[in-house]
mmCIF file of C-alpha atoms in Angstrom:
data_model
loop_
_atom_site.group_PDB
_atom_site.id
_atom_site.type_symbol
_atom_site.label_atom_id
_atom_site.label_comp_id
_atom_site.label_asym_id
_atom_site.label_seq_id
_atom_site.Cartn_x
_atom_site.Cartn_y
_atom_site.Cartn_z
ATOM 1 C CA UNK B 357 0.000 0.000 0.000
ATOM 2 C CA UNK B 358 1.048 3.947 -0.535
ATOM 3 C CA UNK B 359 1.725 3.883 3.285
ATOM 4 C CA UNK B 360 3.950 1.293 3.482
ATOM 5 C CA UNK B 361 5.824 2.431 0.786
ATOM 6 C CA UNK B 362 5.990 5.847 2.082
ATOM 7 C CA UNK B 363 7.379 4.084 5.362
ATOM 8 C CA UNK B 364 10.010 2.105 3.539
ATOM 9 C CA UNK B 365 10.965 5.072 1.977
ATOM 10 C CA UNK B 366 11.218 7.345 5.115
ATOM 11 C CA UNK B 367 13.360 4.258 6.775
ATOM 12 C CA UNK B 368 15.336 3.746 4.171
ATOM 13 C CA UNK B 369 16.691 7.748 4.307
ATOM 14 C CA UNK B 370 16.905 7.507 7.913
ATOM 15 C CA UNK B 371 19.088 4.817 6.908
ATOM 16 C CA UNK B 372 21.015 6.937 4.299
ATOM 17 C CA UNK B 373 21.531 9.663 6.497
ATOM 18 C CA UNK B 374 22.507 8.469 9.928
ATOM 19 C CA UNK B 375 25.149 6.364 7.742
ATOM 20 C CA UNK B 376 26.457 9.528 6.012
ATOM 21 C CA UNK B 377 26.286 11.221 9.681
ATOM 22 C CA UNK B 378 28.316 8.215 10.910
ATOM 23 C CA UNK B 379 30.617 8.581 8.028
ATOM 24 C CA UNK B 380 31.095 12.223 7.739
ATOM 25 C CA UNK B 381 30.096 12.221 4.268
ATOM 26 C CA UNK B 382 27.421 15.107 5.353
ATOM 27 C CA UNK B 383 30.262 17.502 6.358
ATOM 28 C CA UNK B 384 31.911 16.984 2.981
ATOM 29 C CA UNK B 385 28.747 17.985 1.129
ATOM 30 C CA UNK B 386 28.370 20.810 3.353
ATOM 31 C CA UNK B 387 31.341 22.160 2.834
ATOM 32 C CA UNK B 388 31.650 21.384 -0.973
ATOM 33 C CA UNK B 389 27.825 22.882 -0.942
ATOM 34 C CA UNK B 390 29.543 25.980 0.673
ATOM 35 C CA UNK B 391 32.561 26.095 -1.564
ATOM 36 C CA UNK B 392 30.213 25.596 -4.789
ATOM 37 C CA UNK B 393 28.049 28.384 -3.776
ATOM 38 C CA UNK B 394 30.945 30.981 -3.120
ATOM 39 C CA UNK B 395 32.457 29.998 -6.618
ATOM 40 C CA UNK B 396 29.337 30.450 -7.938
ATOM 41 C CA UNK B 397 28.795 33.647 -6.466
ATOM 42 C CA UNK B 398 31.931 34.819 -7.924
ATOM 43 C CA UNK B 399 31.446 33.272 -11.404
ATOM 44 C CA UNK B 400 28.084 34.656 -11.796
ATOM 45 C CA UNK B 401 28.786 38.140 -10.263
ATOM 46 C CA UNK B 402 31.876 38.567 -12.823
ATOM 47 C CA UNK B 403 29.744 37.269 -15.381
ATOM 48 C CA UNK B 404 26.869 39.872 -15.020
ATOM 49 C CA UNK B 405 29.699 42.934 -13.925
ATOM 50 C CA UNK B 406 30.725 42.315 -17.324
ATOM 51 C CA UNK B 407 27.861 41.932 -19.314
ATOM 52 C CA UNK B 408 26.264 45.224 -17.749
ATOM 53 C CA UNK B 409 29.624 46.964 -17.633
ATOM 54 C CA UNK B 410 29.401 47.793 -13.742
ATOM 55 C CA UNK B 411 29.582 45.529 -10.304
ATOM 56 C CA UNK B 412 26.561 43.701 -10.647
ATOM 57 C CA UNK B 413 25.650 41.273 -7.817
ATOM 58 C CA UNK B 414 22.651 39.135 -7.737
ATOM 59 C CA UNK B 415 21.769 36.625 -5.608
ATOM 60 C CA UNK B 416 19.335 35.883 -2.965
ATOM 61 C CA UNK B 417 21.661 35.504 -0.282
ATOM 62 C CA UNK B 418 24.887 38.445 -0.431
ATOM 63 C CA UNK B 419 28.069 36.290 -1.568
ATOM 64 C CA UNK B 420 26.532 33.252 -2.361
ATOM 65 C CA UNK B 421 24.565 30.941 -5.246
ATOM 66 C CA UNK B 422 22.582 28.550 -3.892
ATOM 67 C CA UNK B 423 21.655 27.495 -7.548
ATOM 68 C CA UNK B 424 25.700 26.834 -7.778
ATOM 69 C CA UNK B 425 26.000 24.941 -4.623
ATOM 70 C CA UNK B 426 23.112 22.771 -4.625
ATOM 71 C CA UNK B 427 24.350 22.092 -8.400
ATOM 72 C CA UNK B 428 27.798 21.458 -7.656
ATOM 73 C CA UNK B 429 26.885 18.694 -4.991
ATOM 74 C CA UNK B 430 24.789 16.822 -7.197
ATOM 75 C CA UNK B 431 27.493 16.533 -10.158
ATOM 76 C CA UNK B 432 29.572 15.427 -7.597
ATOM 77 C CA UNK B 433 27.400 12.703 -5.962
ATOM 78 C CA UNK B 434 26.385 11.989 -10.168
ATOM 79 C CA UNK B 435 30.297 11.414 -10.929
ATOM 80 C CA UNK B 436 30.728 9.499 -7.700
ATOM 81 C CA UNK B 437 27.703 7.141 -8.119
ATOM 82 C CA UNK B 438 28.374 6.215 -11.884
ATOM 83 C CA UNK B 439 31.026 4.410 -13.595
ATOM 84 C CA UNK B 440 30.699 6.438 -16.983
ATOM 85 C CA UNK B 441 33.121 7.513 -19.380
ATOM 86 C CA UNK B 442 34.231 11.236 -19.090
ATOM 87 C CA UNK B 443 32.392 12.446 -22.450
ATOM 88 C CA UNK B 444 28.780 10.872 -20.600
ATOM 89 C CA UNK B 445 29.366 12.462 -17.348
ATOM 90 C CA UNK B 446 29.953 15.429 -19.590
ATOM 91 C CA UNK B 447 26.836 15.469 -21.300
ATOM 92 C CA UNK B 448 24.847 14.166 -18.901
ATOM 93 C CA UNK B 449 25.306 16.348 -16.164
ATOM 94 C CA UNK B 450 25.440 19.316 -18.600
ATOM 95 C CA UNK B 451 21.809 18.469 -19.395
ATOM 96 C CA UNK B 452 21.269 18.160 -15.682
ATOM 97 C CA UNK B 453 22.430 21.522 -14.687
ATOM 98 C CA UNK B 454 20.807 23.211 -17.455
ATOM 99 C CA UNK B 455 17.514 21.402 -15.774
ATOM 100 C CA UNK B 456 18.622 22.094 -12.544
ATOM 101 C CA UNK B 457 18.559 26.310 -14.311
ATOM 102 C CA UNK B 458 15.456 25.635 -15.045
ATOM 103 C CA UNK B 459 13.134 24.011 -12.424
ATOM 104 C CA UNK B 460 15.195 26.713 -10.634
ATOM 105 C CA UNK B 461 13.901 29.734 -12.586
ATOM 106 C CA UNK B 462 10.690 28.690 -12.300
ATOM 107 C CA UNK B 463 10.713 28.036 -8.651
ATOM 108 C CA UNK B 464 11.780 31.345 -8.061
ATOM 109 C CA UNK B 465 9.422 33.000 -10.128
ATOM 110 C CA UNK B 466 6.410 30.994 -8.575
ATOM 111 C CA UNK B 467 7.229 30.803 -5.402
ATOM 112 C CA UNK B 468 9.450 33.530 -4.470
ATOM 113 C CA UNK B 469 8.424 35.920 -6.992
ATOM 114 C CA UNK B 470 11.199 36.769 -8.541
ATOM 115 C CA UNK B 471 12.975 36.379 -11.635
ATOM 116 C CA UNK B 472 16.786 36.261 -11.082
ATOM 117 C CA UNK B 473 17.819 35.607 -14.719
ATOM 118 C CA UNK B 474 15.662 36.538 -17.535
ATOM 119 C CA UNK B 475 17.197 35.121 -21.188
ATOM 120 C CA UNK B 476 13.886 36.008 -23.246
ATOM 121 C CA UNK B 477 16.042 38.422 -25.373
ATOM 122 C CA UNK B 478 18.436 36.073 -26.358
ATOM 123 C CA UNK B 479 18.250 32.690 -29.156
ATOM 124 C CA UNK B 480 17.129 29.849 -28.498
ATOM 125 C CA UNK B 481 15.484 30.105 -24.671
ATOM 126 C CA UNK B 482 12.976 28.710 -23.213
ATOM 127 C CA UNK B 483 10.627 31.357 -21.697
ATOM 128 C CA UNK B 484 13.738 33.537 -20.334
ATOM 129 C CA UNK B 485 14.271 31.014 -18.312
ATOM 130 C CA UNK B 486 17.568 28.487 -20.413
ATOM 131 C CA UNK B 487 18.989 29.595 -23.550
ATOM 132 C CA UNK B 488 21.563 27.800 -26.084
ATOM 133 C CA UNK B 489 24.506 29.998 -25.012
ATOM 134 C CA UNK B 490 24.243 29.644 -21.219
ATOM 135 C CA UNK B 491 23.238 25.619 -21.589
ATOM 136 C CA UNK B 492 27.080 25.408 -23.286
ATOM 137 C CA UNK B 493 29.134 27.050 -20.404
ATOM 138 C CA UNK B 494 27.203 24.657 -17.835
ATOM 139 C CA UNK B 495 28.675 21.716 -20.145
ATOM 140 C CA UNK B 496 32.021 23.854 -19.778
ATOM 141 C CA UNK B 497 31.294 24.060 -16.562
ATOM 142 C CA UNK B 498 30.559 20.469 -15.776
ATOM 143 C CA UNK B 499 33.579 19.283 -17.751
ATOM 144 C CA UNK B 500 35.475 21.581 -15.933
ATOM 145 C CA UNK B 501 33.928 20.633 -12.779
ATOM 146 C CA UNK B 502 34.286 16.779 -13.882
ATOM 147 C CA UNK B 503 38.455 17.400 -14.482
ATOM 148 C CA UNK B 504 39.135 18.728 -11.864
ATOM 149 C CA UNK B 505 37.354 16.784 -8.877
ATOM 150 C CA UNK B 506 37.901 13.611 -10.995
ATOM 151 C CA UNK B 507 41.875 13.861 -9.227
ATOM 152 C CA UNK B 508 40.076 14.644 -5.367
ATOM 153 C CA UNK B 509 37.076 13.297 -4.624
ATOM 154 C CA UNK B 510 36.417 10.170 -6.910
#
């Protein structure tokens, strides 16, 4: 039944998380969460500064992209969970952050009521909220991301 299913699934993350707890796993995805966001901050702050010719910040919390954190962690549990070659962990997670950009463009505009990033004017989007051009850097940006942790963490 939908309740005991429900209860297997609310054991079974009990399960995952007091064993990450145990392991300390948690504080590393804190802390890369943390690190992610920061970097993101700065990426997306130098990013818009230039674009608009003037220090442009714009997040929801000063100094730090959630967006970039909560993005980061997941490539990194994706890499760490699959056994794929580099050019599929590539592709696949750029897809998945450029999902990730939008489920997280809409949430803010629905729930928070806010649009942080509006690509209507440019080729290609979808409703302002992905475009073509900015769905390419997060593939730079995974394989980047994919290089780099590839020689730390898995």
């Amino acid at each position: 039944t939908a309740a005991q299913i429900g209860f297997l699934t609310d054991t079974y993350l009990r399960i995952v998380v007091h064993t990450m707890l145990k392991r300390g796993i948690m504080l590393e995805y804190i802390l890369l969460f943390v690190c992610f966001g920061l970097a993101g901050w700065v990426v997306d702050t130098l990013y818009r500064s230039y674009q608009e010719g003037h220090y442009a910040p714009y997040t929801l919390i000063p100094y730090f992209s959630i967006i970039y954190g909560l993005g980061g962690v997941l490539l990194i549990i994706f890499f760490k969970t699959t056994q794929l070659p580099v050019i599929a962990d590539v592709v696949l997670g750029g897809m998945a952050a450029t999902t990730l950009e939008l489920f997280g463009g809409i949430f803010c505009k629905k729930v928070l009521k806010k649009k942080l990033w509006d690509y209507s004017q440019h080729q290609y989007n979808y409703y302002g909220y992905i475009d073509i051009q900015h769905t390419i850097y997060w593939f730079v940006l995974t394989a980047v991301v994919r290089m780099i942790f590839a020689y730390f963490l898995i």
